Amino acid sequence: AGDDPAGDDRAGEIEGIEHELATLRTRLAAAEAQLAQRRRSRLGLVARLLRAAIKDPIRRRTLRRDLARALLDRAGPAAADRLDHSSGYPLPVFDLPEPVPARPELRAAVLLDPVAELGWRYEWNQISVTPDDWLAALTAQPPHLLFAESAWAANGGGWTGHLAGPDAPSKPLRELLDWCRGQGIPSVFWSTVPAADEAAFIRTARLFDHVCTVDGDRIADYQAELGHSRVSWLPFAAQPKLHNPVRRGPGRVYDVAFAGSAQSGAGPDQGGLDQLLQPALKFGLHLYPDAPYPQLLAAYGSYKAFVVANPSSGSKTFCPREVFELAAAQAAVLATPAPGITELFGDDVEIVPTAEEARPALAALTEQDDYRDRLALRAHRRVFDDHLIRHRVTAVLTAAGLPGPQPGPQPDPVAPDPRAPDPTISVVVPTNRPQQLDHVFGTLGRQSHRQVQLVLVQHGFAEPEAELVARAATAGVAELVVLTAPESATLGSCLNLGVGAADGDYLAKLDDDNFYGRHYLRDLVRAFGYTDAAVVGKWAHLVHLESSQATLLRFGHAEHRYTDLVQGGTIMTRRDTALRLPFEDLPRRVDTTFLDKIRADGGSVYSTDRFNFVSIRRADPSSHTWTITEKQLLARRSRLLFYGSPYEHAEV
């Protein structure tokens, strides 16, 4: 790990433990096999079921069910507690995060369908009122706005028939809107239904101050129908607390599922959908027609690809809700041609016009991990750039004429308000090699995350500061802090010197010789917004061996997971955490000891994807603090991917 072998040293310890565990598992399997012979264990039961089916045709009809029960219902208590078998396909249990709003000072009275009610509650202080209690609830907590969706059964069904139907808008709804108007509380109506259903809600929409629609192509029609111009585009969006790439359970163990529901906002083009579903059947297509929403969220992280239903309108601005959610979860999406999807996602969603093209597309997505994961990561970035519910809250506030968050530092890195800058990241780089300075400047200057402060710690040398500032500026680094430490200083003390001089919201530790892709910092800092991690980094990572030009993938199983370790040159944490838990004053193992302190303090460590970072191993092992040889590295938990330059492969 550059000049600090801590992560790899600890990896050796872990591998030893894993070897012992593997030995124990082998012995346990042998003991279970002996026990099975004596007590007719699960495998014995399966054998008896097969023999019975061969002899009895009636038993053949129920064989699949009987085998499923024999294999699944006898799972151990721990596994059964965390797996949901109700869909027929075991999925990890998805625990909904506690609704801690990002803007607790912003109170919104809402009438939303169940999915929107769940997703938006993480963004503001949400007051879900009913026709019976709205006056008492809003008198006790006066809202800043009323936000209502074109939902057939809003707020758990309490408003069924009130927004659409023969008696809509109902008397309680009218009274609610009159009260809001009298209190000076703006109201916003959000139309999410297909064009064919808009007429059912139009009388209700007329009562609101402002109308938003998921289909921007319909704005002119709405303006004509309503008689005013207070209509704007408000697409669906994703909620990072729910829609994220964090892997639960075994990960993406299934191939293809269909993502679609009555809440998509538009009906599917059945002919177009068939041309995807028919080929998908050959890839073991799974359907979730009436699944509870938390089960769908678990499915988002359990499948390699999803088939999505498109609207038939041909709108250039409408995109189904599922596309945003799946992309945020870094699940690959397959859809028939839809102008709205192409407009928002470009070629980062797989578009296939025919069944013949769907087959190879499905094969590529399910069989080629690199192809699928790159596609999914790019789509994920598009959502986090522009299409999170947080972005939509800002649009709703603008429509309502309410002030949003004022420009200023954003401690939450996920989709900051468009008017506010990104969170600031201080990058601490200790180096004892002046020849690597231009590499460091170039790495930081090309980052897509622009709010970056470079804290350079010159370890045992001192280049003129004015010259360094000029070189950094030429490379695109706008803010540089130059420090000098004596040659006798330890690596840990150099890092703490840099931490003390940093003033960013977050602190990243980079090595002076490794490769960091353009989106490295942006991807990493965003993980703090959808995890509860104290440290984010990469344990699954690429290693390039300069001597042989081989590129390895190490710990590939550790992507998008909470782990004990991350590679030393990828550590990122909040600055106040690094100040409170400083690096040890040691010449090596500073990363491992720091991560140990994080976990002892109750914090967790999260490993993101394998892309946009390469650990470079020079030809001379003695030039590294960790003097492991190439063959020793190959013998550890590594997979040789290819020979040649790693940079184009690593960058996504």
mmCIF file of N, CA and C in Angstrom, residues 506-591:
data_model
loop_
_atom_site.group_PDB
_atom_site.id
_atom_site.type_symbol
_atom_site.label_atom_id
_atom_site.label_comp_id
_atom_site.label_asym_id
_atom_site.label_seq_id
_atom_site.Cartn_x
_atom_site.Cartn_y
_atom_site.Cartn_z
ATOM 1 N N TYR A 506 -14.174 16.846 4.949
ATOM 2 C CA TYR A 506 -13.694 15.468 4.933
ATOM 3 C C TYR A 506 -12.188 15.467 4.719
ATOM 4 N N LEU A 507 -11.583 14.362 5.115
ATOM 5 C CA LEU A 507 -10.140 14.223 4.970
ATOM 6 C C LEU A 507 -9.841 12.918 4.235
ATOM 7 N N ALA A 508 -9.039 13.004 3.186
ATOM 8 C CA ALA A 508 -8.649 11.828 2.412
ATOM 9 C C ALA A 508 -7.137 11.664 2.470
ATOM 10 N N LYS A 509 -6.706 10.427 2.617
ATOM 11 C CA LYS A 509 -5.279 10.105 2.625
ATOM 12 C C LYS A 509 -4.923 9.478 1.282
ATOM 13 N N LEU A 510 -4.013 10.105 0.537
ATOM 14 C CA LEU A 510 -3.590 9.591 -0.760
ATOM 15 C C LEU A 510 -2.105 9.297 -0.739
ATOM 16 N N ASP A 511 -1.702 8.287 -1.511
ATOM 17 C CA ASP A 511 -0.287 7.982 -1.697
ATOM 18 C C ASP A 511 0.258 8.780 -2.872
ATOM 19 N N ASP A 512 1.573 8.970 -2.883
ATOM 20 C CA ASP A 512 2.161 9.828 -3.912
ATOM 21 C C ASP A 512 2.422 9.117 -5.228
ATOM 22 N N ASP A 513 2.258 7.776 -5.270
ATOM 23 C CA ASP A 513 2.614 7.056 -6.487
ATOM 24 C C ASP A 513 1.475 6.241 -7.078
ATOM 25 N N ASN A 514 0.351 6.166 -6.421
ATOM 26 C CA ASN A 514 -0.754 5.372 -6.933
ATOM 27 C C ASN A 514 -1.571 6.157 -7.949
ATOM 28 N N PHE A 515 -2.445 5.428 -8.654
ATOM 29 C CA PHE A 515 -3.313 6.060 -9.652
ATOM 30 C C PHE A 515 -4.694 6.265 -9.052
ATOM 31 N N TYR A 516 -5.232 7.480 -9.234
ATOM 32 C CA TYR A 516 -6.574 7.819 -8.781
ATOM 33 C C TYR A 516 -7.333 8.405 -9.962
ATOM 34 N N GLY A 517 -8.464 7.809 -10.313
ATOM 35 C CA GLY A 517 -9.245 8.256 -11.456
ATOM 36 C C GLY A 517 -9.906 9.604 -11.227
ATOM 37 N N ARG A 518 -10.433 10.147 -12.278
ATOM 38 C CA ARG A 518 -11.017 11.495 -12.252
ATOM 39 C C ARG A 518 -12.162 11.609 -11.247
ATOM 40 N N HIS A 519 -12.970 10.554 -11.127
ATOM 41 C CA HIS A 519 -14.141 10.611 -10.242
ATOM 42 C C HIS A 519 -13.875 9.950 -8.889
ATOM 43 N N TYR A 520 -12.621 9.702 -8.582
ATOM 44 C CA TYR A 520 -12.283 8.977 -7.362
ATOM 45 C C TYR A 520 -12.846 9.656 -6.112
ATOM 46 N N LEU A 521 -12.528 10.921 -5.909
ATOM 47 C CA LEU A 521 -12.970 11.614 -4.698
ATOM 48 C C LEU A 521 -14.481 11.776 -4.659
ATOM 49 N N ARG A 522 -15.092 12.097 -5.782
ATOM 50 C CA ARG A 522 -16.544 12.309 -5.807
ATOM 51 C C ARG A 522 -17.284 11.030 -5.435
ATOM 52 N N ASP A 523 -16.885 9.909 -6.015
ATOM 53 C CA ASP A 523 -17.546 8.643 -5.703
ATOM 54 C C ASP A 523 -17.376 8.273 -4.235
ATOM 55 N N LEU A 524 -16.169 8.489 -3.723
ATOM 56 C CA LEU A 524 -15.875 8.059 -2.366
ATOM 57 C C LEU A 524 -16.645 8.890 -1.337
ATOM 58 N N VAL A 525 -16.650 10.212 -1.489
ATOM 59 C CA VAL A 525 -17.296 11.057 -0.488
ATOM 60 C C VAL A 525 -18.807 10.847 -0.474
ATOM 61 N N ARG A 526 -19.372 10.500 -1.599
ATOM 62 C CA ARG A 526 -20.819 10.288 -1.642
ATOM 63 C C ARG A 526 -21.256 9.083 -0.819
ATOM 64 N N ALA A 527 -20.358 8.148 -0.600
ATOM 65 C CA ALA A 527 -20.726 6.963 0.179
ATOM 66 C C ALA A 527 -21.066 7.322 1.623
ATOM 67 N N PHE A 528 -20.590 8.448 2.108
ATOM 68 C CA PHE A 528 -20.954 8.856 3.463
ATOM 69 C C PHE A 528 -22.440 9.207 3.564
ATOM 70 N N GLY A 529 -23.046 9.552 2.449
ATOM 71 C CA GLY A 529 -24.453 9.921 2.457
ATOM 72 C C GLY A 529 -25.407 8.756 2.438
ATOM 73 N N TYR A 530 -24.952 7.558 2.048
ATOM 74 C CA TYR A 530 -25.862 6.410 2.037
ATOM 75 C C TYR A 530 -25.385 5.267 2.940
ATOM 76 N N THR A 531 -24.326 5.504 3.710
ATOM 77 C CA THR A 531 -23.891 4.541 4.711
ATOM 78 C C THR A 531 -23.766 5.275 6.051
ATOM 79 N N ASP A 532 -23.557 4.516 7.114
ATOM 80 C CA ASP A 532 -23.262 5.126 8.408
ATOM 81 C C ASP A 532 -21.787 4.942 8.758
ATOM 82 N N ALA A 533 -20.954 4.799 7.739
ATOM 83 C CA ALA A 533 -19.543 4.503 7.943
ATOM 84 C C ALA A 533 -18.791 5.704 8.507
ATOM 85 N N ALA A 534 -17.819 5.416 9.368
ATOM 86 C CA ALA A 534 -16.898 6.438 9.849
ATOM 87 C C ALA A 534 -15.720 6.599 8.898
ATOM 88 N N VAL A 535 -15.394 5.519 8.167
ATOM 89 C CA VAL A 535 -14.319 5.532 7.163
ATOM 90 C C VAL A 535 -14.837 4.884 5.897
ATOM 91 N N VAL A 536 -14.523 5.487 4.773
ATOM 92 C CA VAL A 536 -14.854 4.936 3.462
ATOM 93 C C VAL A 536 -13.559 4.787 2.678
ATOM 94 N N GLY A 537 -13.434 3.708 1.925
ATOM 95 C CA GLY A 537 -12.248 3.479 1.107
ATOM 96 C C GLY A 537 -12.485 2.328 0.153
ATOM 97 N N LYS A 538 -11.404 1.663 -0.236
ATOM 98 C CA LYS A 538 -11.498 0.544 -1.173
ATOM 99 C C LYS A 538 -10.681 -0.633 -0.630
ATOM 100 N N TRP A 539 -11.369 -1.755 -0.393
ATOM 101 C CA TRP A 539 -10.665 -2.991 -0.076
ATOM 102 C C TRP A 539 -10.571 -3.860 -1.322
ATOM 103 N N ALA A 540 -11.614 -3.890 -2.121
ATOM 104 C CA ALA A 540 -11.494 -4.461 -3.461
ATOM 105 C C ALA A 540 -10.757 -3.429 -4.314
ATOM 106 N N HIS A 541 -9.603 -3.791 -4.857
ATOM 107 C CA HIS A 541 -8.826 -2.801 -5.598
ATOM 108 C C HIS A 541 -7.858 -3.488 -6.562
ATOM 109 N N LEU A 542 -7.415 -2.697 -7.535
ATOM 110 C CA LEU A 542 -6.454 -3.172 -8.528
ATOM 111 C C LEU A 542 -5.030 -2.918 -8.046
ATOM 112 N N VAL A 543 -4.143 -3.850 -8.390
ATOM 113 C CA VAL A 543 -2.714 -3.707 -8.112
ATOM 114 C C VAL A 543 -1.968 -3.940 -9.419
ATOM 115 N N HIS A 544 -1.093 -3.018 -9.770
ATOM 116 C CA HIS A 544 -0.296 -3.155 -10.997
ATOM 117 C C HIS A 544 1.154 -3.426 -10.625
ATOM 118 N N LEU A 545 1.699 -4.506 -11.180
ATOM 119 C CA LEU A 545 3.082 -4.911 -10.924
ATOM 120 C C LEU A 545 3.946 -4.412 -12.078
ATOM 121 N N GLU A 546 4.774 -3.401 -11.812
ATOM 122 C CA GLU A 546 5.537 -2.776 -12.897
ATOM 123 C C GLU A 546 6.551 -3.727 -13.512
ATOM 124 N N SER A 547 7.081 -4.654 -12.741
ATOM 125 C CA SER A 547 8.110 -5.557 -13.260
ATOM 126 C C SER A 547 7.558 -6.434 -14.383
ATOM 127 N N SER A 548 6.416 -7.063 -14.148
ATOM 128 C CA SER A 548 5.835 -7.974 -15.141
ATOM 129 C C SER A 548 4.714 -7.343 -15.946
ATOM 130 N N GLN A 549 4.281 -6.123 -15.564
ATOM 131 C CA GLN A 549 3.155 -5.427 -16.188
ATOM 132 C C GLN A 549 1.819 -6.158 -15.973
ATOM 133 N N ALA A 550 1.788 -6.988 -14.941
ATOM 134 C CA ALA A 550 0.542 -7.694 -14.607
ATOM 135 C C ALA A 550 -0.338 -6.792 -13.749
ATOM 136 N N THR A 551 -1.653 -6.878 -13.971
ATOM 137 C CA THR A 551 -2.621 -6.161 -13.140
ATOM 138 C C THR A 551 -3.499 -7.179 -12.430
ATOM 139 N N LEU A 552 -3.588 -7.055 -11.113
ATOM 140 C CA LEU A 552 -4.322 -7.990 -10.277
ATOM 141 C C LEU A 552 -5.547 -7.303 -9.687
ATOM 142 N N LEU A 553 -6.549 -8.113 -9.384
ATOM 143 C CA LEU A 553 -7.676 -7.656 -8.575
ATOM 144 C C LEU A 553 -7.565 -8.325 -7.221
ATOM 145 N N ARG A 554 -7.477 -7.525 -6.179
ATOM 146 C CA ARG A 554 -7.375 -8.056 -4.825
ATOM 147 C C ARG A 554 -8.696 -7.859 -4.087
ATOM 148 N N PHE A 555 -9.107 -8.894 -3.346
ATOM 149 C CA PHE A 555 -10.294 -8.848 -2.495
ATOM 150 C C PHE A 555 -11.542 -8.402 -3.267
ATOM 151 N N GLY A 556 -11.732 -9.025 -4.429
ATOM 152 C CA GLY A 556 -12.864 -8.650 -5.273
ATOM 153 C C GLY A 556 -14.213 -8.858 -4.618
ATOM 154 N N HIS A 557 -14.293 -9.708 -3.609
ATOM 155 C CA HIS A 557 -15.555 -9.974 -2.926
ATOM 156 C C HIS A 557 -15.988 -8.815 -2.035
ATOM 157 N N ALA A 558 -15.102 -7.852 -1.804
ATOM 158 C CA ALA A 558 -15.340 -6.840 -0.774
ATOM 159 C C ALA A 558 -15.926 -5.543 -1.317
ATOM 160 N N GLU A 559 -16.468 -5.534 -2.517
ATOM 161 C CA GLU A 559 -17.074 -4.321 -3.059
ATOM 162 C C GLU A 559 -18.406 -4.029 -2.387
ATOM 163 N N HIS A 560 -18.665 -2.745 -2.155
ATOM 164 C CA HIS A 560 -19.958 -2.279 -1.633
ATOM 165 C C HIS A 560 -20.336 -2.993 -0.338
ATOM 166 N N ARG A 561 -19.362 -3.194 0.527
ATOM 167 C CA ARG A 561 -19.623 -3.909 1.777
ATOM 168 C C ARG A 561 -18.911 -3.235 2.942
ATOM 169 N N TYR A 562 -19.478 -3.455 4.113
ATOM 170 C CA TYR A 562 -18.769 -3.078 5.332
ATOM 171 C C TYR A 562 -17.677 -4.110 5.574
ATOM 172 N N THR A 563 -16.472 -3.625 5.863
ATOM 173 C CA THR A 563 -15.314 -4.490 6.034
ATOM 174 C C THR A 563 -14.540 -4.043 7.280
ATOM 175 N N ASP A 564 -13.519 -4.797 7.619
ATOM 176 C CA ASP A 564 -12.630 -4.365 8.701
ATOM 177 C C ASP A 564 -11.553 -3.416 8.199
ATOM 178 N N LEU A 565 -11.168 -3.580 6.920
ATOM 179 C CA LEU A 565 -10.030 -2.841 6.384
ATOM 180 C C LEU A 565 -10.364 -2.224 5.036
ATOM 181 N N VAL A 566 -9.636 -1.171 4.699
ATOM 182 C CA VAL A 566 -9.569 -0.673 3.329
ATOM 183 C C VAL A 566 -8.096 -0.422 3.013
ATOM 184 N N GLN A 567 -7.773 -0.335 1.747
ATOM 185 C CA GLN A 567 -6.388 -0.103 1.345
ATOM 186 C C GLN A 567 -5.916 1.244 1.897
ATOM 187 N N GLY A 568 -4.682 1.263 2.395
ATOM 188 C CA GLY A 568 -4.210 2.432 3.124
ATOM 189 C C GLY A 568 -4.294 3.734 2.355
ATOM 190 N N GLY A 569 -4.022 3.688 1.054
ATOM 191 C CA GLY A 569 -4.037 4.902 0.241
ATOM 192 C C GLY A 569 -5.416 5.342 -0.180
ATOM 193 N N THR A 570 -6.467 4.731 0.377
ATOM 194 C CA THR A 570 -7.834 5.112 0.003
ATOM 195 C C THR A 570 -8.673 5.555 1.194
ATOM 196 N N ILE A 571 -8.067 5.731 2.344
ATOM 197 C CA ILE A 571 -8.828 6.097 3.538
ATOM 198 C C ILE A 571 -9.421 7.499 3.390
ATOM 199 N N MET A 572 -10.728 7.604 3.656
ATOM 200 C CA MET A 572 -11.402 8.899 3.742
ATOM 201 C C MET A 572 -12.280 8.892 4.987
ATOM 202 N N THR A 573 -12.266 9.991 5.718
ATOM 203 C CA THR A 573 -13.069 10.111 6.935
ATOM 204 C C THR A 573 -13.433 11.571 7.132
ATOM 205 N N ARG A 574 -14.316 11.828 8.065
ATOM 206 C CA ARG A 574 -14.601 13.209 8.419
ATOM 207 C C ARG A 574 -13.391 13.784 9.159
ATOM 208 N N ARG A 575 -13.134 15.065 8.918
ATOM 209 C CA ARG A 575 -11.941 15.669 9.511
ATOM 210 C C ARG A 575 -11.990 15.620 11.033
ATOM 211 N N ASP A 576 -13.174 15.845 11.605
ATOM 212 C CA ASP A 576 -13.246 15.831 13.062
ATOM 213 C C ASP A 576 -12.947 14.444 13.618
ATOM 214 N N THR A 577 -13.240 13.389 12.833
ATOM 215 C CA THR A 577 -12.893 12.034 13.266
ATOM 216 C C THR A 577 -11.383 11.855 13.310
ATOM 217 N N ALA A 578 -10.697 12.341 12.274
ATOM 218 C CA ALA A 578 -9.234 12.220 12.228
ATOM 219 C C ALA A 578 -8.573 13.049 13.324
ATOM 220 N N LEU A 579 -9.184 14.156 13.708
ATOM 221 C CA LEU A 579 -8.635 14.954 14.799
ATOM 222 C C LEU A 579 -8.844 14.267 16.149
ATOM 223 N N ARG A 580 -9.994 13.627 16.297
ATOM 224 C CA ARG A 580 -10.320 12.979 17.568
ATOM 225 C C ARG A 580 -9.582 11.664 17.742
ATOM 226 N N LEU A 581 -9.328 10.960 16.624
ATOM 227 C CA LEU A 581 -8.635 9.668 16.655
ATOM 228 C C LEU A 581 -7.394 9.763 15.768
ATOM 229 N N PRO A 582 -6.350 10.415 16.218
ATOM 230 C CA PRO A 582 -5.189 10.655 15.353
ATOM 231 C C PRO A 582 -4.453 9.367 15.002
ATOM 232 N N PHE A 583 -3.647 9.458 13.948
ATOM 233 C CA PHE A 583 -2.791 8.347 13.560
ATOM 234 C C PHE A 583 -1.735 8.114 14.635
ATOM 235 N N GLU A 584 -1.331 6.861 14.773
ATOM 236 C CA GLU A 584 -0.293 6.544 15.752
ATOM 237 C C GLU A 584 1.065 7.050 15.262
ATOM 238 N N ASP A 585 1.896 7.450 16.196
ATOM 239 C CA ASP A 585 3.233 7.971 15.869
ATOM 240 C C ASP A 585 4.162 6.786 15.584
ATOM 241 N N LEU A 586 3.935 6.166 14.409
ATOM 242 C CA LEU A 586 4.659 4.961 14.018
ATOM 243 C C LEU A 586 5.201 5.125 12.609
ATOM 244 N N PRO A 587 6.267 4.407 12.265
ATOM 245 C CA PRO A 587 6.811 4.484 10.902
ATOM 246 C C PRO A 587 6.010 3.653 9.900
ATOM 247 N N ARG A 588 5.227 2.710 10.396
ATOM 248 C CA ARG A 588 4.419 1.856 9.518
ATOM 249 C C ARG A 588 3.199 1.353 10.302
ATOM 250 N N ARG A 589 2.313 0.641 9.597
ATOM 251 C CA ARG A 589 1.072 0.127 10.185
ATOM 252 C C ARG A 589 0.176 1.246 10.727
ATOM 253 N N VAL A 590 0.355 2.451 10.243
ATOM 254 C CA VAL A 590 -0.474 3.551 10.734
ATOM 255 C C VAL A 590 -1.917 3.424 10.252
ATOM 256 N N ASP A 591 -2.122 2.843 9.066
ATOM 257 C CA ASP A 591 -3.481 2.685 8.549
ATOM 258 C C ASP A 591 -4.248 1.638 9.346
#
